[in-house]
Tab-separated table of C-alpha atoms in Angstrom:
chain	number	residue	atom	x	y	z
A	1	MET	CA	-22.987	-19.362	-13.310
A	2	SER	CA	-21.689	-16.472	-15.415
A	3	SER	CA	-21.312	-16.711	-19.202
A	4	ARG	CA	-17.554	-16.837	-18.742
A	5	GLU	CA	-17.759	-19.706	-16.252
A	6	GLU	CA	-20.211	-21.585	-18.470
A	7	ALA	CA	-17.842	-21.227	-21.430
A	8	GLU	CA	-14.985	-22.581	-19.340
A	9	ALA	CA	-17.148	-25.495	-18.182
A	10	GLN	CA	-18.086	-26.322	-21.777
A	11	LEU	CA	-14.418	-26.280	-22.720
A	12	LYS	CA	-13.616	-28.764	-19.970
A	13	ARG	CA	-16.530	-31.051	-20.900
A	14	ARG	CA	-15.478	-31.171	-24.537
A	15	ALA	CA	-11.879	-31.957	-23.575
A	16	ALA	CA	-12.944	-34.758	-21.227
A	17	ARG	CA	-15.385	-36.421	-23.667
A	18	ASN	CA	-14.244	-39.986	-24.395
A	19	PHE	CA	-10.869	-39.179	-22.841
A	20	LYS	CA	-10.439	-42.561	-21.160
A	21	ASP	CA	-10.979	-44.358	-24.480
A	22	ILE	CA	-8.294	-42.206	-26.086
A	23	GLU	CA	-5.906	-42.578	-23.147
A	24	ALA	CA	-6.207	-46.369	-23.284
A	25	THR	CA	-4.528	-46.367	-26.715
A	26	ARG	CA	-1.440	-44.517	-25.461
A	27	PRO	CA	1.799	-45.984	-24.069
A	28	ASP	CA	2.230	-46.373	-20.305
A	29	TRP	CA	4.082	-43.732	-18.318
A	30	ASN	CA	7.810	-44.497	-18.340
A	31	THR	CA	8.710	-44.657	-14.651
A	32	SER	CA	12.377	-45.379	-15.418
A	33	GLU	CA	12.864	-42.124	-17.351
A	34	THR	CA	15.666	-40.043	-15.840
A	35	VAL	CA	16.745	-36.451	-16.352
A	36	GLN	CA	19.281	-36.490	-19.178
A	37	VAL	CA	21.686	-33.623	-19.794
A	38	THR	CA	22.572	-33.371	-23.493
A	39	LYS	CA	24.730	-31.163	-25.672
A	40	THR	CA	23.072	-28.103	-27.160
A	41	ILE	CA	21.512	-28.488	-30.599
A	42	ASP	CA	24.513	-26.826	-32.234
A	43	PRO	CA	27.570	-26.909	-29.930
A	44	ASP	CA	29.606	-25.068	-32.582
A	45	TRP	CA	27.178	-22.134	-32.878
A	46	LYS	CA	28.933	-18.762	-33.192
A	47	PHE	CA	27.787	-15.213	-32.452
A	48	GLY	CA	25.708	-13.912	-35.338
A	49	GLY	CA	24.808	-17.464	-36.354
A	50	GLY	CA	21.036	-17.019	-36.066
A	51	ALA	CA	18.735	-20.027	-35.957
A	52	ASN	CA	20.287	-23.449	-35.423
A	53	SER	CA	19.684	-26.622	-37.440
A	54	ALA	CA	16.492	-27.492	-35.549
A	55	TYR	CA	14.712	-24.443	-36.981
A	56	ALA	CA	14.191	-26.028	-40.409
A	57	GLN	CA	14.042	-29.628	-39.159
A	58	VAL	CA	10.942	-29.125	-36.999
A	59	SER	CA	8.807	-28.112	-39.975
A	60	THR	CA	9.438	-28.417	-43.707
A	61	THR	CA	7.696	-25.074	-44.213
A	62	ALA	CA	9.530	-23.182	-41.448
A	63	THR	CA	11.436	-20.973	-43.874
A	64	SER	CA	8.530	-20.309	-46.277
A	65	ALA	CA	5.389	-20.147	-44.135
A	66	ARG	CA	4.078	-16.637	-43.574
A	67	HIS	CA	2.944	-15.217	-40.239
A	68	ILE	CA	-0.715	-14.317	-39.705
A	69	ALA	CA	-1.783	-11.288	-37.660
A	70	ILE	CA	-4.602	-12.073	-35.207
A	71	ASP	CA	-6.612	-9.299	-33.560
A	72	PRO	CA	-7.693	-10.494	-30.083
A	73	GLU	CA	-10.692	-8.157	-30.258
A	74	ALA	CA	-11.781	-9.010	-33.826
A	75	PRO	CA	-15.580	-9.244	-34.389
A	76	GLY	CA	-16.803	-12.771	-33.724
A	77	ARG	CA	-13.688	-13.779	-31.819
A	78	SER	CA	-14.414	-14.948	-28.274
A	79	PHE	CA	-12.224	-14.732	-25.201
A	80	ILE	CA	-12.092	-18.550	-25.304
A	81	ASP	CA	-10.333	-18.280	-28.685
A	82	ASN	CA	-7.720	-16.002	-27.139
A	83	TYR	CA	-7.443	-18.233	-24.071
A	84	LYS	CA	-6.898	-21.412	-26.103
A	85	LEU	CA	-4.393	-19.720	-28.407
A	86	CYS	CA	-2.345	-18.229	-25.582
A	87	ILE	CA	-2.180	-21.350	-23.406
A	88	SER	CA	-1.019	-23.371	-26.415
A	89	ALA	CA	1.688	-20.809	-27.240
A	90	ILE	CA	2.999	-19.692	-23.839
A	91	VAL	CA	4.452	-23.055	-22.835
A	92	PRO	CA	5.650	-24.675	-20.715
A	93	ARG	CA	4.075	-22.816	-17.798
A	94	PRO	CA	4.925	-23.549	-14.149
A	95	ILE	CA	1.972	-24.553	-12.000
A	96	GLY	CA	1.278	-22.700	-8.775
A	97	PHE	CA	-0.550	-25.207	-6.573
A	98	ILE	CA	-2.120	-22.769	-4.139
A	99	SER	CA	-3.392	-23.495	-0.649
A	100	THR	CA	-5.667	-20.880	0.926
A	101	ARG	CA	-8.105	-20.580	3.807
A	102	ALA	CA	-11.376	-18.664	4.152
A	103	GLY	CA	-11.261	-15.473	6.167
A	104	ASP	CA	-13.345	-16.965	8.976
A	105	GLY	CA	-11.341	-20.196	8.933
A	106	SER	CA	-14.424	-22.264	8.075
A	107	SER	CA	-13.028	-23.810	4.895
A	108	GLU	CA	-9.830	-24.457	2.960
A	109	ASN	CA	-9.063	-24.429	-0.732
A	110	LEU	CA	-6.399	-26.114	-2.857
A	111	ALA	CA	-6.169	-25.271	-6.564
A	112	PRO	CA	-3.658	-25.403	-9.446
A	113	MET	CA	-2.983	-22.148	-11.308
A	114	SER	CA	-0.903	-22.092	-14.494
A	115	PHE	CA	-0.941	-18.303	-14.876
A	116	PHE	CA	1.874	-18.273	-12.310
A	117	GLN	CA	5.451	-16.998	-12.285
A	118	LEU	CA	8.442	-15.759	-10.274
A	119	VAL	CA	8.981	-12.068	-11.052
A	120	ASN	CA	11.602	-10.825	-8.560
A	121	ALA	CA	14.327	-12.179	-6.266
A	122	GLU	CA	14.846	-9.397	-3.723
A	123	PRO	CA	12.363	-9.622	-2.222
A	124	PRO	CA	11.134	-12.933	-3.700
A	125	MET	CA	7.943	-12.008	-5.567
A	126	PHE	CA	5.463	-14.148	-7.490
A	127	VAL	CA	2.379	-13.383	-9.561
A	128	VAL	CA	-0.792	-15.383	-10.056
A	129	GLY	CA	-3.349	-14.536	-12.730
A	130	ILE	CA	-6.929	-15.572	-11.999
A	131	VAL	CA	-9.588	-15.417	-14.710
A	132	SER	CA	-12.329	-13.908	-12.569
A	133	SER	CA	-13.231	-10.608	-10.977
A	134	ILE	CA	-13.243	-9.957	-7.245
A	135	ALA	CA	-17.012	-9.479	-7.357
A	136	ASN	CA	-17.415	-12.947	-8.874
A	137	ALA	CA	-14.276	-14.423	-7.364
A	138	LYS	CA	-13.071	-17.969	-7.743
A	139	ASP	CA	-12.448	-19.630	-4.390
A	140	THR	CA	-8.694	-19.017	-4.387
A	141	LEU	CA	-9.121	-15.327	-5.175
A	142	ARG	CA	-11.879	-14.900	-2.604
A	143	ASN	CA	-9.642	-16.365	0.090
A	144	LEU	CA	-6.631	-14.291	-0.981
A	145	VAL	CA	-8.709	-11.120	-0.761
A	146	GLU	CA	-9.995	-12.055	2.703
A	147	THR	CA	-6.804	-13.394	4.319
A	148	ARG	CA	-3.978	-11.875	2.228
A	149	GLU	CA	-1.953	-15.095	2.513
A	150	CYS	CA	-1.375	-18.508	0.909
A	151	VAL	CA	1.076	-21.346	0.335
A	152	LEU	CA	2.469	-21.862	-3.180
A	153	ASN	CA	3.346	-25.517	-3.763
A	154	VAL	CA	5.461	-26.752	-6.698
A	155	VAL	CA	3.940	-29.653	-8.640
A	156	SER	CA	5.977	-32.825	-9.190
A	157	GLU	CA	5.308	-36.010	-11.159
A	158	GLY	CA	4.265	-37.989	-8.077
A	159	ILE	CA	1.141	-35.930	-7.427
A	160	ILE	CA	-0.052	-34.848	-10.876
A	161	GLU	CA	-3.348	-36.803	-10.878
A	162	ALA	CA	-4.207	-35.465	-7.428
A	163	VAL	CA	-3.307	-31.917	-8.515
A	164	ASN	CA	-5.480	-32.136	-11.621
A	165	SER	CA	-8.392	-33.463	-9.580
A	166	THR	CA	-8.384	-30.302	-7.466
A	167	SER	CA	-9.264	-28.225	-10.540
A	168	ILE	CA	-12.788	-29.653	-10.165
A	169	ASP	CA	-15.664	-27.176	-9.863
A	170	THR	CA	-16.483	-27.788	-6.208
A	171	PRO	CA	-18.932	-25.424	-4.461
A	172	TYR	CA	-17.339	-22.841	-2.195
A	173	GLY	CA	-16.616	-24.373	1.192
A	174	VAL	CA	-15.889	-27.882	-0.140
A	175	SER	CA	-12.238	-28.738	0.449
A	176	GLU	CA	-10.150	-29.955	-2.491
A	177	TRP	CA	-7.814	-31.527	0.064
A	178	ASP	CA	-10.449	-34.275	0.328
A	179	VAL	CA	-10.858	-34.507	-3.455
A	180	GLY	CA	-7.139	-34.951	-4.126
A	181	GLY	CA	-6.270	-36.977	-1.036
A	182	LEU	CA	-3.117	-34.971	-0.375
A	183	THR	CA	-1.789	-34.236	3.111
A	184	PRO	CA	-2.006	-30.757	4.654
A	185	VAL	CA	0.757	-29.852	7.097
A	186	TYR	CA	0.012	-27.003	9.486
A	187	ASP	CA	3.521	-26.019	10.529
A	188	CYS	CA	3.837	-22.828	8.495
A	189	GLU	CA	5.528	-19.988	10.357
A	190	THR	CA	3.979	-16.895	8.751
A	191	VAL	CA	0.604	-18.042	7.358
A	192	SER	CA	-2.318	-20.035	8.730
A	193	CYS	CA	-3.063	-22.280	5.739
A	194	GLY	CA	-1.458	-25.671	5.234
A	195	ARG	CA	1.332	-26.659	2.869
A	196	VAL	CA	1.221	-29.870	0.817
A	197	LYS	CA	3.374	-32.534	2.503
A	198	GLU	CA	3.885	-34.430	-0.768
A	199	CYS	CA	5.370	-31.377	-2.513
A	200	VAL	CA	9.169	-31.139	-2.653
A	201	PHE	CA	9.115	-27.339	-2.454
A	202	SER	CA	6.569	-24.940	-0.964
A	203	ILE	CA	6.465	-21.194	-0.345
A	204	GLU	CA	4.591	-19.281	2.323
A	205	ALA	CA	3.460	-15.994	0.817
A	206	LYS	CA	1.645	-12.772	1.654
A	207	VAL	CA	-0.379	-10.645	-0.757
A	208	GLU	CA	1.535	-7.545	-1.875
A	209	SER	CA	-1.102	-6.189	-4.236
A	210	ILE	CA	-4.244	-7.133	-6.154
A	211	ARG	CA	-5.152	-5.582	-9.482
A	212	GLU	CA	-8.258	-6.199	-11.597
A	213	PHE	CA	-8.383	-5.987	-15.403
A	214	GLU	CA	-11.227	-4.374	-17.323
A	215	SER	CA	-12.915	-6.259	-20.147
A	216	ARG	CA	-12.423	-4.877	-23.656
A	217	ARG	CA	-15.704	-6.423	-24.796
A	218	THR	CA	-17.776	-5.160	-21.880
A	219	PRO	CA	-16.394	-1.780	-20.761
A	220	GLY	CA	-16.774	-1.300	-17.028
A	221	ALA	CA	-16.848	-5.047	-16.306
A	222	LYS	CA	-13.885	-6.718	-14.645
A	223	SER	CA	-12.596	-9.833	-16.420
A	224	GLY	CA	-9.532	-10.989	-14.493
A	225	THR	CA	-7.281	-10.356	-11.526
A	226	LEU	CA	-3.522	-10.263	-10.981
A	227	VAL	CA	-2.287	-11.109	-7.479
A	228	THR	CA	1.297	-10.251	-6.548
A	229	LEU	CA	2.704	-12.274	-3.662
A	230	GLU	CA	5.813	-11.918	-1.513
A	231	ALA	CA	7.500	-15.057	-0.212
A	232	THR	CA	7.925	-15.143	3.552
A	233	ARG	CA	9.205	-18.721	4.044
A	234	PHE	CA	10.572	-21.479	1.825
A	235	TRP	CA	10.093	-25.174	2.582
A	236	ALA	CA	12.459	-27.562	0.776
A	237	ARG	CA	12.643	-31.330	1.228
A	238	GLU	CA	16.064	-32.228	2.589
A	239	ASP	CA	16.785	-34.841	-0.097
A	240	ALA	CA	16.285	-32.224	-2.829
A	241	VAL	CA	18.088	-29.131	-1.535
A	242	ASN	CA	21.869	-28.644	-1.426
A	243	GLU	CA	23.902	-27.805	1.690
A	244	GLU	CA	23.891	-24.091	0.911
A	245	ARG	CA	20.090	-24.208	0.663
A	246	ASN	CA	20.167	-22.292	-2.607
A	247	MET	CA	19.418	-24.951	-5.234
A	248	LEU	CA	17.115	-27.932	-5.769
A	249	GLU	CA	18.059	-31.140	-7.534
A	250	LEU	CA	15.972	-31.397	-10.712
A	251	SER	CA	15.996	-35.191	-10.670
A	252	VAL	CA	14.283	-35.105	-7.259
A	253	LEU	CA	11.941	-32.174	-7.905
A	254	ARG	CA	10.691	-33.736	-11.184
A	255	PRO	CA	8.516	-30.711	-12.022
A	256	ILE	CA	5.352	-30.916	-14.102
A	257	SER	CA	4.405	-28.004	-16.359
A	258	ARG	CA	1.216	-26.920	-18.100
A	259	LEU	CA	0.861	-26.915	-21.880
A	260	GLY	CA	-2.104	-26.221	-24.188
A	261	GLY	CA	-5.529	-27.821	-23.866
A	262	VAL	CA	-5.547	-30.499	-21.160
A	263	THR	CA	-1.880	-31.349	-21.707
A	264	TYR	CA	0.858	-31.446	-19.082
A	265	GLY	CA	4.612	-31.801	-19.608
A	266	ARG	CA	7.490	-33.410	-17.747
A	267	THR	CA	11.157	-32.393	-17.794
A	268	THR	CA	13.430	-35.295	-18.723
A	269	GLN	CA	15.917	-33.746	-21.172
A	270	VAL	CA	17.848	-30.550	-20.526
A	271	MET	CA	20.886	-28.702	-21.876
A	272	GLU	CA	23.171	-26.133	-20.286
A	273	LEU	CA	24.161	-22.797	-21.854
A	274	PRO	CA	26.354	-20.422	-19.799
A	275	ARG	CA	25.447	-16.743	-20.120
A	276	PRO	CA	28.064	-15.000	-22.324
A	277	PHE	CA	30.035	-11.874	-21.415
A	278	PHE	CA	30.274	-8.952	-23.839
A	279	GLU	CA	34.037	-8.385	-23.712
A	280	LYS	CA	35.362	-11.815	-22.755
A	281	ASP	CA	33.186	-14.014	-24.978
A	282	LEU	CA	31.895	-11.758	-27.756
A	283	GLY	CA	34.975	-9.572	-28.190
A	284	GLY	CA	33.459	-6.156	-27.520
A	285	MET	CA	32.465	-3.360	-29.886
A	286	GLU	CA	34.905	-4.332	-32.640
A	287	VAL	CA	33.144	-7.675	-33.091
A	288	ILE	CA	29.722	-6.020	-32.856
A	289	GLU	CA	30.580	-3.881	-35.882
A	290	GLN	CA	31.657	-6.984	-37.803
A	291	LEU	CA	28.397	-8.754	-36.916
A	292	LYS	CA	26.377	-5.709	-37.999
A	293	ALA	CA	28.066	-5.796	-41.392
A	294	GLN	CA	27.461	-9.534	-41.753
A	295	ARG	CA	23.789	-9.120	-40.950
A	296	LYS	CA	23.458	-6.291	-43.457
A	297	GLU	CA	24.999	-8.468	-46.163
A	298	LYS	CA	22.509	-11.280	-45.392
A	299	GLN	CA	19.574	-8.891	-45.618
A	300	GLN	CA	20.727	-7.560	-48.964
A	301	ALA	CA	21.438	-10.998	-50.438
């Protein structure tokens, strides 16, 4: 086990210590919770209005607290410090629940990745960040390098415990399908690996490119890998997708996101904000000049 992997393992062990005792003190999951659409925080907000009322309400020191500059490469600062800081700040993150298969077909892998995102629509492109080099590849990366294909499954509330269980440190060749108890379906049209039957939405994908990152602390060593994937098929459950097959119902998808530490999030309250148009909604360049003047007055006050 590399020093990086050992550090990650220690982080997981610390987070799991006495977890069940802590969890026992918390309220039960609210199964009756529905997706509620609310007004925006300030429905009367106007262009140039800046922060809304929630800005100062969240913290009593929001307007007076200073910002602290943090150098990610400062002496004595570990990559774990940067990792913990970033995953607690860049939230919520979608989870790419990735199904892959070994190049020789001898084993399958199923793993959740929260360094995951949609980055283009035509063609549909996704990225997955994996904190390992190709030379010391995690199972998912090793399989992606060998086969150049996968299935990206979207995580919903109904499978979160099973999804989390597949993050276990199984030896290569041990299938997380058995660990999580989820159902592989081998009906994909462009890839050989299975999709997760219990997932509302899944994406067959092919590797477009793989790029490694070089460590700042150990020049010459590779510390992480970015995999860019192109979607080749979508699979949507019929009770979640509309007739045009271009939108999913949030109340059926019930997505789970990743937060900091060992925390996950659910989406039960949303608000809608139409994108404004420069001429129609803002009023064009004349209003821009007025807003510039207002902002200058605020800065000088």
